[in-house]
XYZ file of C-alpha atoms in Angstrom:
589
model
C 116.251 47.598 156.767
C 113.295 45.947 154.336
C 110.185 48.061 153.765
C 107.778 46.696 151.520
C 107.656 48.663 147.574
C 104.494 49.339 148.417
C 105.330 51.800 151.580
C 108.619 53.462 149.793
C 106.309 53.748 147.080
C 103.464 55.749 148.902
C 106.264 58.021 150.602
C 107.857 58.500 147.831
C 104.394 59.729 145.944
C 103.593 62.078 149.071
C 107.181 63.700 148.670
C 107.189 67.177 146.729
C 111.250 67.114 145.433
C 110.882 70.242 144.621
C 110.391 71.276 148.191
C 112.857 68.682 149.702
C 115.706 70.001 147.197
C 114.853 73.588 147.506
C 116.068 73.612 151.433
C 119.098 73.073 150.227
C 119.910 74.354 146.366
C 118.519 77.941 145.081
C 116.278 76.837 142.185
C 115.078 79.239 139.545
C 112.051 77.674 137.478
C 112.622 77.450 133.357
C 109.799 76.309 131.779
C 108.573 72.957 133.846
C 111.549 72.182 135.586
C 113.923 74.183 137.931
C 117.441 74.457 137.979
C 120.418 75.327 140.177
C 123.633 74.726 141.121
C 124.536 71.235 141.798
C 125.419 70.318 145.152
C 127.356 67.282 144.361
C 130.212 68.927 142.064
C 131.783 72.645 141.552
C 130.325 74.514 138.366
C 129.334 78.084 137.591
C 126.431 77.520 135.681
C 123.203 75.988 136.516
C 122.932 72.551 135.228
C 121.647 70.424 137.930
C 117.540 70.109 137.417
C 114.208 68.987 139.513
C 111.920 67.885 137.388
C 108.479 67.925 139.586
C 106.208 65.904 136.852
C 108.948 63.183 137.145
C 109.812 63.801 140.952
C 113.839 63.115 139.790
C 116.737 65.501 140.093
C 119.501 65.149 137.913
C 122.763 66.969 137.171
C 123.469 66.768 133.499
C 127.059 68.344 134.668
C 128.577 65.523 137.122
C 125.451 62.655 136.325
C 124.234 62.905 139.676
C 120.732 61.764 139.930
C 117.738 60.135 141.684
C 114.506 60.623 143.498
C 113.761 63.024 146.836
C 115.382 59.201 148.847
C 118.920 59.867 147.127
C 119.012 63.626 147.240
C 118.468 62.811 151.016
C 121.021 60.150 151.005
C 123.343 61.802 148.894
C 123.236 65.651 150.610
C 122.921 64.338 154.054
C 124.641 60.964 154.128
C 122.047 59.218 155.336
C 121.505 55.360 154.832
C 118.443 54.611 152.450
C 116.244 53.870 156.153
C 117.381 57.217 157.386
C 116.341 59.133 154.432
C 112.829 57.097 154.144
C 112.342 58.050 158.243
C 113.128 61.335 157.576
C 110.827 61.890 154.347
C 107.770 59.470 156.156
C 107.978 61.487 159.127
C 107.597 64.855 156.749
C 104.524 63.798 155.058
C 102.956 61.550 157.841
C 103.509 58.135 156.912
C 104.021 55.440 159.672
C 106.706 53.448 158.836
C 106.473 49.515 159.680
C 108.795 48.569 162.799
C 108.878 44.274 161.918
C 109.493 44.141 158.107
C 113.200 43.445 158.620
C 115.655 40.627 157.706
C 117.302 38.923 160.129
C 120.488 40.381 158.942
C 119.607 43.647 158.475
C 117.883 43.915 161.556
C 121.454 42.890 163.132
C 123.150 45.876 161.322
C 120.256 48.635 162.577
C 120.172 47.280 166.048
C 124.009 47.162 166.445
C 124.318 50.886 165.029
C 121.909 52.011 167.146
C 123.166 50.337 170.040
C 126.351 52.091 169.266
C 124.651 55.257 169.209
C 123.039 55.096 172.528
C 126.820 53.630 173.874
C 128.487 57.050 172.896
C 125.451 58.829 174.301
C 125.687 57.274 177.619
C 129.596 57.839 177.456
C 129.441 61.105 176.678
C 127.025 62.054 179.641
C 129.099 59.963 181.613
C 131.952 62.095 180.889
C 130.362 65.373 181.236
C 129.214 64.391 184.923
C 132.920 63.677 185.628
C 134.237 66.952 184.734
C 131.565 68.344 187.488
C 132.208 66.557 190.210
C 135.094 65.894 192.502
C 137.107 63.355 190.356
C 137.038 65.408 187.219
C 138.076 68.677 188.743
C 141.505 68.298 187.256
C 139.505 68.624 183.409
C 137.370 71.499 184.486
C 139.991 73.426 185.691
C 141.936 72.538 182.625
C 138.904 74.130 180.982
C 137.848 76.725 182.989
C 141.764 78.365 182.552
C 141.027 77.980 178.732
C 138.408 80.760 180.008
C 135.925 78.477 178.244
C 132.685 79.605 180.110
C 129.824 76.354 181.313
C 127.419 77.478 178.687
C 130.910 76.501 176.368
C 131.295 73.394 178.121
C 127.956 72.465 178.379
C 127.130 73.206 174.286
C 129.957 71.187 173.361
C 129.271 68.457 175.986
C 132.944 68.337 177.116
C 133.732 66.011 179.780
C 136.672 64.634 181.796
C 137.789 60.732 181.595
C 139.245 59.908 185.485
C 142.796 58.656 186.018
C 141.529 55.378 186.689
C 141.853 52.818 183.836
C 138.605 50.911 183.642
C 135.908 53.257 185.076
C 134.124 53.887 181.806
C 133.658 50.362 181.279
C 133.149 48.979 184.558
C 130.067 51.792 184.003
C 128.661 50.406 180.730
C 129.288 46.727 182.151
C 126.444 48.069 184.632
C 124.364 49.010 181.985
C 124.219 45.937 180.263
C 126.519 45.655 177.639
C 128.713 42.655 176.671
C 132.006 42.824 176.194
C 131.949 42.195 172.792
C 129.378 44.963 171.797
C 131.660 47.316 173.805
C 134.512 46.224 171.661
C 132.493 47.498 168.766
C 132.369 51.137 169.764
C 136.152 51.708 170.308
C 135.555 53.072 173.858
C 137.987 50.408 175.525
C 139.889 47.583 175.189
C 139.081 44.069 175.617
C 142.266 41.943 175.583
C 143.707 38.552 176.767
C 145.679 40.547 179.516
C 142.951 42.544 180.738
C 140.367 45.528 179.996
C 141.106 48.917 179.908
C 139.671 52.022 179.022
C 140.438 53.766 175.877
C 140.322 57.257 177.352
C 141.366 57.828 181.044
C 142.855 60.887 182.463
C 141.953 63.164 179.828
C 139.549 66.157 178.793
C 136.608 64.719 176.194
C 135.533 66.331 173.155
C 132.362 64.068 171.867
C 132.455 63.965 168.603
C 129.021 64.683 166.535
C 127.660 64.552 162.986
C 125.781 66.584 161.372
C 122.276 65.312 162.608
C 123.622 66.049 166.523
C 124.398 62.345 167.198
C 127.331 61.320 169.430
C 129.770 59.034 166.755
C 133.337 59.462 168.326
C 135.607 60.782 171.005
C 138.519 62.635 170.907
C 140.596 63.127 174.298
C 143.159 65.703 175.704
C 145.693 64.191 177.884
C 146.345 66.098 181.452
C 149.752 66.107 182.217
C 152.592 64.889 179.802
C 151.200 61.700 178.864
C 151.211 61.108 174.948
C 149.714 61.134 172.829
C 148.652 65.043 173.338
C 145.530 64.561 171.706
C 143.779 61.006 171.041
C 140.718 59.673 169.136
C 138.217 57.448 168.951
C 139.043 54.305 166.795
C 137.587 54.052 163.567
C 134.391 51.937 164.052
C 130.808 51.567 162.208
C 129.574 55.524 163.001
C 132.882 57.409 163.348
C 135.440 57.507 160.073
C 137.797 60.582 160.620
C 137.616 61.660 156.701
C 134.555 61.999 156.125
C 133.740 64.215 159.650
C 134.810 67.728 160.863
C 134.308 68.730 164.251
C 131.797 71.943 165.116
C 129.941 70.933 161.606
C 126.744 70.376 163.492
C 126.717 73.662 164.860
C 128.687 75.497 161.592
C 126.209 74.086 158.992
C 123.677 76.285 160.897
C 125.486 79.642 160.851
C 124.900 82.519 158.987
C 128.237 83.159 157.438
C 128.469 82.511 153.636
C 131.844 80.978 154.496
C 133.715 77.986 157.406
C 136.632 79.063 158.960
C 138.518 75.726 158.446
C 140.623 75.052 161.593
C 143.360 72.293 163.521
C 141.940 71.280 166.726
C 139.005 71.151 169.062
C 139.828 73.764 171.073
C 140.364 76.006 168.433
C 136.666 75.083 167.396
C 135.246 75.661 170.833
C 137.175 79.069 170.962
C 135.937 80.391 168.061
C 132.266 79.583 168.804
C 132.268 80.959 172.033
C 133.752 84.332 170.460
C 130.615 84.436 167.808
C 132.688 82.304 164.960
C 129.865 79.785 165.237
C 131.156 78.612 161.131
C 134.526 77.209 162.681
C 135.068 73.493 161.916
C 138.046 71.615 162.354
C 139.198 67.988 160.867
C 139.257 64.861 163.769
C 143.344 64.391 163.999
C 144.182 63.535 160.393
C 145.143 65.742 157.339
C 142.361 67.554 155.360
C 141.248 64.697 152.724
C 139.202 65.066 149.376
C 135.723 63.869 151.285
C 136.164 66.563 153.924
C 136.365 69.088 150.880
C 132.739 67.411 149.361
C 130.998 67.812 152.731
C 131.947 71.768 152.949
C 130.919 72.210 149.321
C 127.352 70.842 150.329
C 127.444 73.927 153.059
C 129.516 76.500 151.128
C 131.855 77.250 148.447
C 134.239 79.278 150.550
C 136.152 78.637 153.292
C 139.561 80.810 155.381
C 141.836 78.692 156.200
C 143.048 79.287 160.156
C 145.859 76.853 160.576
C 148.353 77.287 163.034
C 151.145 79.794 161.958
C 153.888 77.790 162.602
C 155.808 75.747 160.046
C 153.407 73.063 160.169
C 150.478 75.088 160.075
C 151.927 76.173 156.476
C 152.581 72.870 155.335
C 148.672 71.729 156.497
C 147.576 75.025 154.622
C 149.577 74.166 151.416
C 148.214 70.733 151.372
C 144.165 71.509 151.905
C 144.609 74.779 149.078
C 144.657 72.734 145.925
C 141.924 69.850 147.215
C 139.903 72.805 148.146
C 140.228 74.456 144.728
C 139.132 70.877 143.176
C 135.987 70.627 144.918
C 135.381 73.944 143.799
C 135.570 75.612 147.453
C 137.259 79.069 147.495
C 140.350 79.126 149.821
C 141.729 82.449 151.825
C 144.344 82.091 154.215
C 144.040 84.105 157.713
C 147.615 85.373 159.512
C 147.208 85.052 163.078
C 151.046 86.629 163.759
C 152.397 87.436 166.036
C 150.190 84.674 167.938
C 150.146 80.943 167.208
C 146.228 79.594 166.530
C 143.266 81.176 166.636
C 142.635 80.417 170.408
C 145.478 82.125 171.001
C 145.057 84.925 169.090
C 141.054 85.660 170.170
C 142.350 85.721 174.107
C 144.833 87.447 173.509
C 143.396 90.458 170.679
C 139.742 89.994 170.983
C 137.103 89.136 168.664
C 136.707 92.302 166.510
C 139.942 92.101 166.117
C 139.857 88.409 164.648
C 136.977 89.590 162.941
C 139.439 91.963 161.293
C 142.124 89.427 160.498
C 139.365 87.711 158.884
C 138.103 90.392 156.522
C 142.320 90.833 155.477
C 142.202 86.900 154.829
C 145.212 86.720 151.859
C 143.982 84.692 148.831
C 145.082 81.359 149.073
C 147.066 81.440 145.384
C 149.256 85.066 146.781
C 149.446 82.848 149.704
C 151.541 79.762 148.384
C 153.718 82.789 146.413
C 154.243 84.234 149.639
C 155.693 80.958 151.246
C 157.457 80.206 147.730
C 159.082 83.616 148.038
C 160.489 82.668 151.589
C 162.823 79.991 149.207
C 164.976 83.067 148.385
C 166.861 85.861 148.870
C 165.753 88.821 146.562
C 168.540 91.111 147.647
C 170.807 88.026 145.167
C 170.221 88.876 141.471
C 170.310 85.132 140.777
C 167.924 84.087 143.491
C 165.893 86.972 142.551
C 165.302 85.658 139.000
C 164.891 82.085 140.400
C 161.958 83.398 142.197
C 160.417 85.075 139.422
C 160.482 81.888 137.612
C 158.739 80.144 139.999
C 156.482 82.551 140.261
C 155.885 82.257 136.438
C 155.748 78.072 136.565
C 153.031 78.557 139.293
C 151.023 80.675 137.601
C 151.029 78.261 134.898
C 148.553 76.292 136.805
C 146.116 78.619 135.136
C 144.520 76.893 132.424
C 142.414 79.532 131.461
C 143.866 82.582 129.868
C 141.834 85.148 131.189
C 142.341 84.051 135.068
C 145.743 83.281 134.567
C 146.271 86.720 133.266
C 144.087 88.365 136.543
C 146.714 86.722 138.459
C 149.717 87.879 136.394
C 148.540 91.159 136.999
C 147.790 90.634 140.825
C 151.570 89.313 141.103
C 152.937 91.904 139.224
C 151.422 94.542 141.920
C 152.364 92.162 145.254
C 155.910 91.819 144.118
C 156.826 95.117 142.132
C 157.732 93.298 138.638
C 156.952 94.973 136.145
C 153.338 93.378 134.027
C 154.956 93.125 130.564
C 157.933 91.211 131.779
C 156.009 88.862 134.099
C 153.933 88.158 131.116
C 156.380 87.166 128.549
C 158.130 84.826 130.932
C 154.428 83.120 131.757
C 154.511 83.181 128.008
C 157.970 81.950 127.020
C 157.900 79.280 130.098
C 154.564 78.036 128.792
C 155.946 77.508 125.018
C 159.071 75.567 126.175
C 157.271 73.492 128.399
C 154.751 73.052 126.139
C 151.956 72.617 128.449
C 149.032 73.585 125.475
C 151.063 70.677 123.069
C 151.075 68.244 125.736
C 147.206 68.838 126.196
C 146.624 68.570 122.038
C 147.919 65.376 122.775
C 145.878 64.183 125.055
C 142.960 65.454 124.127
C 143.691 63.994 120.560
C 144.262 60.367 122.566
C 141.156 60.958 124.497
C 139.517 61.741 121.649
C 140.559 58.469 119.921
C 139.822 56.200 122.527
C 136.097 58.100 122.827
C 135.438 57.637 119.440
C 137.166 53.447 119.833
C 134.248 53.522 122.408
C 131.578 55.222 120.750
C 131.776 52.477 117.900
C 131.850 49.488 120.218
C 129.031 50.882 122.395
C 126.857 51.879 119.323
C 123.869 49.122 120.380
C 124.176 50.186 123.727
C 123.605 53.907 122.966
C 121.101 52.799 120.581
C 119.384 51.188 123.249
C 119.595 54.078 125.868
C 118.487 56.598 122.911
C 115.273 54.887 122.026
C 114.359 53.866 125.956
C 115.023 57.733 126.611
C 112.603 58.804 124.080
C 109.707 56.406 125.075
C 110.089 57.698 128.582
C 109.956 61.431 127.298
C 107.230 61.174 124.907
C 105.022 58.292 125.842
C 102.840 58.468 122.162
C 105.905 56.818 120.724
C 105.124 53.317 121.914
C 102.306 53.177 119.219
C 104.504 53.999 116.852
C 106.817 50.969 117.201
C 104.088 48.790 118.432
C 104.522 45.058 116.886
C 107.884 46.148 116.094
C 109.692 46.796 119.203
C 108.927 45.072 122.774
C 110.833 45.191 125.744
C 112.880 41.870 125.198
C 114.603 43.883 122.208
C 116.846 45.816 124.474
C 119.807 43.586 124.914
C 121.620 45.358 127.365
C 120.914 43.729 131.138
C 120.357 46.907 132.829
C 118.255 48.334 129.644
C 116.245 45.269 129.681
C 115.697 45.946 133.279
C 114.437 49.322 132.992
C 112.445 48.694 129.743
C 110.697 45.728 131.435
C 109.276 47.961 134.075
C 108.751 51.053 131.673
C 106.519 48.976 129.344
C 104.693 47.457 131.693
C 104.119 50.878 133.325
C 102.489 52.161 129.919
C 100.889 49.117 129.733
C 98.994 50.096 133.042
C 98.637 53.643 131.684
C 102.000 55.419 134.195
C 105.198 55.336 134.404
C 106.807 56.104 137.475
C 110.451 57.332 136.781
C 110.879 57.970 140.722
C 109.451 54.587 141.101
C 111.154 52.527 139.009
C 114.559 54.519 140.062
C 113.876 52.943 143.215
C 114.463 49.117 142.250
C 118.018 49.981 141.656
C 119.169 52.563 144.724
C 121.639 49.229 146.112
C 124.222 50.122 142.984
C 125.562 53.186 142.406
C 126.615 53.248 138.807
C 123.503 51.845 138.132
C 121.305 54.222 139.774
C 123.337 56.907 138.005
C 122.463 55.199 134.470
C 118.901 54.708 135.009
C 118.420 58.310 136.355
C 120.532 59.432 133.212
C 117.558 57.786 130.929
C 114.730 59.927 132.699
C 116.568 63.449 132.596
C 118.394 63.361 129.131
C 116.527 65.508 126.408
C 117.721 64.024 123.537
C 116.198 66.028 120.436
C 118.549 69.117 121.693
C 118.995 71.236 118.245
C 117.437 68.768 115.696
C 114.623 69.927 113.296
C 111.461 68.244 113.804
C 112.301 66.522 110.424
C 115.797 65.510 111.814
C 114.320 63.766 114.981
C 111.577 62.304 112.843
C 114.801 60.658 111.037
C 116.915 59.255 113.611
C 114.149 58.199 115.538
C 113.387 55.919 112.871
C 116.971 54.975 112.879
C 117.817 54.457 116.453
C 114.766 51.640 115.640
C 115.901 49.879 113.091
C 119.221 49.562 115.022
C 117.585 48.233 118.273
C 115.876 45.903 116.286
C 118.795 44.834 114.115
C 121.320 44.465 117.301
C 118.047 42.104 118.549
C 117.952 40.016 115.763
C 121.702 39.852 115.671
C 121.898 38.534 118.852
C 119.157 36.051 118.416
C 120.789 34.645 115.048
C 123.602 33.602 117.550
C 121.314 31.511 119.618
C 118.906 30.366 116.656
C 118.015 26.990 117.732
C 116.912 25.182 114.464
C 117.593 26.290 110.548
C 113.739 27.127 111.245
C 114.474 29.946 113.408
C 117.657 31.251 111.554
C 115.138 31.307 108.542
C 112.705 33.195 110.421
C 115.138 36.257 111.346
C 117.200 36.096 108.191
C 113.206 37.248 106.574
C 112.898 39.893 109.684
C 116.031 41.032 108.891
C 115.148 41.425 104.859
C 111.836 43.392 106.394
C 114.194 45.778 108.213
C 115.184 47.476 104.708
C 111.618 48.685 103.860
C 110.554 49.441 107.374
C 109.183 52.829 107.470
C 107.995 54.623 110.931
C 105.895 57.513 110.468
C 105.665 59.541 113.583
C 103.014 61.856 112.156
């Protein structure tokens, strides 16, 4: 979708980011700006800041960054129409309907058509399971002891035995065969058309914003597969979606009760565990971990107790602990899943189970432990061992040594001991040598870099500083223009913030929006608005390198025009510019 600069521009103006960001990230005000936690990466301490004069957020922790648009498209995964909708509809803007290419108009009617497909399926499913043909599903349902306000919330529904009703149904409606193709709802073959989903129980599938993106169906019978979903297509991808979100995001709970299937979902919800969510038939995956860190930083894990259950547990612990999400594990024995367990013990009882939820590190000892046999002295000291190597994952002393302790009480070994084999294991394996080592590579290649990006920096140093402290432009006027910066995206930015001054503002918010189609872009330019570069420096030290982060853009300049001089004429002419550069004083007084 094309909207005009002019009409981002005036919704963009209208937008307070302060109040957009706050309805989602505590912010504390410090001096003009706010602060908080980031939403887009784990940290402890505040560094991600809303800077209301400039309208820009930006994280000086992960480099996340933008205008109220991004936070929107960022937090909420919306595309860059979704979040303008959203913000013109807050601050009573009409959008335009016509100002389209003919491509993208393609892409926003097809996704919407798609949309209003899985609507129409999904009520089309739901008025199966309540009438004659879908009695088979509802009694399915029904001896779930799922109640019809259950079944109605979740919009469940029943696809009928025969093969081709579905899309006989949407044929009705209008729909070609090759838009229907599109939303994974049946197939369209040489041989013949079929239904994706017949004879099963439906589970539509929503995001966050309510909207019907994907199916997931529960054979009746012994067909297989038990459980089947939706294809991925344009709205639904499986990794980046958990089931029950749209409801979970909403609940009061400082915590999601991570789960395996739908029904375990619907269970839960209708109990009063309205913060279940559940991933859409695939393991838990890295982007499933982001989207519960934009909700909450802890989560119980409430996998099945079988052996599988353990394994899917084991797996989702340590990408849990790298998004920064806090992992407990619940034990559901003697009863399989959580469905299971609620009809069978109640919910204050799950509530219970809950409150006992193991921490997920004692957790993965506990299933290590199962390995051996502690009644065998050697088996016995094999599992103290890998107790010790695990707790090596530790990298910082004072945790690791919370956790020594901790293991020490679950497993009667005595502190001291556990401590010096951490200790001893630690030296031989020479985990803190192998680091020196690679932080003395790292730090090697950094400074390799530093030295071959020094014009660059230069560049982004004295373009950061004109932005911060507009006054500076008469000090380097006549010396420095915009055509100086050398690096494309630099010359980009400088382009527009010069020519902003010229007209007496610059809009960082503004200009941020000429480069929202590129990522690593956006991040850059956003980088330039936030940065305070003086940090520590005395007045007279950022007096100094001011002057010499000048002469440097300048020099690189003239460097890279000598290379291109045209005529001995030219040459001549920067050879003397570059003599002038010697006595050039800048006096920012």
């Amino acid at each position: 979708m094309f909207y005009p600069e002019e009409i981002v521009e005036e919704v963009r103006s209208k937008v307070d980011i302060v109040d957009i960001v706050s309805g989602y990230v505590k912010l504390q005000k410090k001096g003009s700006n706010y602060f908080g936690l980031c939403p887009f990466h784990n940290e402890k301490s505040p560094s991600f800041s809303v800077a209301p004069g400039k309208q820009i957020y930006y994280c000086f922790g992960c480099g996340a960054g933008g205008n109220a648009i991004t936070f929107l498209m960022e937090y909420e995964n919306y595309s860059f129409p979704e979040a303008l909708q959203v913000l013109a509809d807050r601050v009573g803007v009409t959008l335009p309907k016509e100002e389209m290419s003919k491509e993208a108009r393609a892409q926003a009617d097809l996704r919407a058509s798609l949309l209003e497909i899985n609507k129409l399926a999904a009520n089309y499913f739901y008025y199966q399971l309540k009438h004659s043909q879908g009695r088979l599903g509802y009694d399915y349902l029904r001896n779930r002891q799922l109640s019809d306000d259950t079944i109605r919330r979740f919009g469940l529904g029943f696809a009928s035995k025969r093969g081709d009703d579905l899309y006989r149904f949407l044929r009705e409606k209008g729909y070609t065969d090759q838009l229907l193709k599109e939303t994974g709802l049946v197939s369209i073959e040489e041989r013949g058309t079929h239904d994706k989903f017949w004879n099963r129980v439906m589970f539509p599938i929503m995001d966050v914003n309510n909207r019907v993106i994907g199916f997931g169906g529960r054979v009746m019978g012994d067909g297989a597969p038990k459980y089947l979903n939706s294809p991925e297509t344009r709205l639904f991808d499986k990794s980046r979606n958990l089931y029950g979100l749209n409801y979970a995001k909403a609940s009061r709970e400082k915590f999601f009760l991570i789960c395996e299937g739908y029904m375990d979902v619907i269970a839960m919800h209708q109990a009063g565990f309205t913060n279940a969510v559940a991933s859409l038939g695939t393991a838990f995956t890295k982007q499933h971990a982001s989207l519960i860190k934009r909700y909450t930083d802890q989560v119980i894990l409430t996998y099945d107790s079988d052996d599988a259950g353990v394994k899917a547990a084991l797996r989702a612990i340590p990408i849990l602990k790298e998004a920064g999400v806090s992992a407990r594990v619940l034990n559901m024995k003697p009863y399989k899943d959580p469905d299971e367990f609620i009809k069978n013990m109640g919910a204050h009882a799950f509530r219970e189970r809950i409150n006992e939820a193991r921490n997920s590190f004692l957790f993965e000892i506990d299933v290590l432990k199962r390995n051996y046999n502690l009644e065998d002295p050697e088996q016995k000291t094999g599992f103290y061992n890998a107790a010790a190597r695990k707790l090596l994952e530790f990298p910082e002393a004072l945790e690791r040594d919370n956790y020594i302790q901790a293991v020490s009480r679950e497993y009667f070994i005595n502190y001291q001991d556990l401590k010096q084999l951490v200790h001893n294991l630690g030296s031989r394996l020479g985990p803190v040598r192998t680091e020196e080592r690679k932080q003395a590579a790292s730090s090697y290649q950094e400074r390799k870099r530093e030295k071959e990006d020094g014009p660059k920096k230069s560049q982004r140093l004295l373009l950061t500083w004109l932005i911060e402290n507009p006054r500076l432009f008469d000090k380097i006027d006549g010396i420095i223009t915009a055509d100086d910066f050398k690096e494309d995206l630099y010359h980009q930015v400088a382009k527009m913030v010069f020519d902003g001054h010229a007209k007496g503002e610059v809009s960082p918010a503004g200009i941020l929006n000429h480069f929202i189609n590129d990522e690593e872009q956006y991040k850059t330019v956003a980088s330039l608005f936030s940065a305070n570069l003086k940090g520590s420096l005395t007045d007279d030290e950022w007096k100094k390198a001011f002057s010499e982060t000048v002469i440097k853009v300048k020099k690189n300049s003239l460097d890279e025009a000598s290379r291109t001089a045209a005529d001995i004429g030219q040459l001549q002419e920067i050879i003397k510019a570059r003599s002038a550069l010697k006595t050039l004083h800048i006096s920012i007084d």
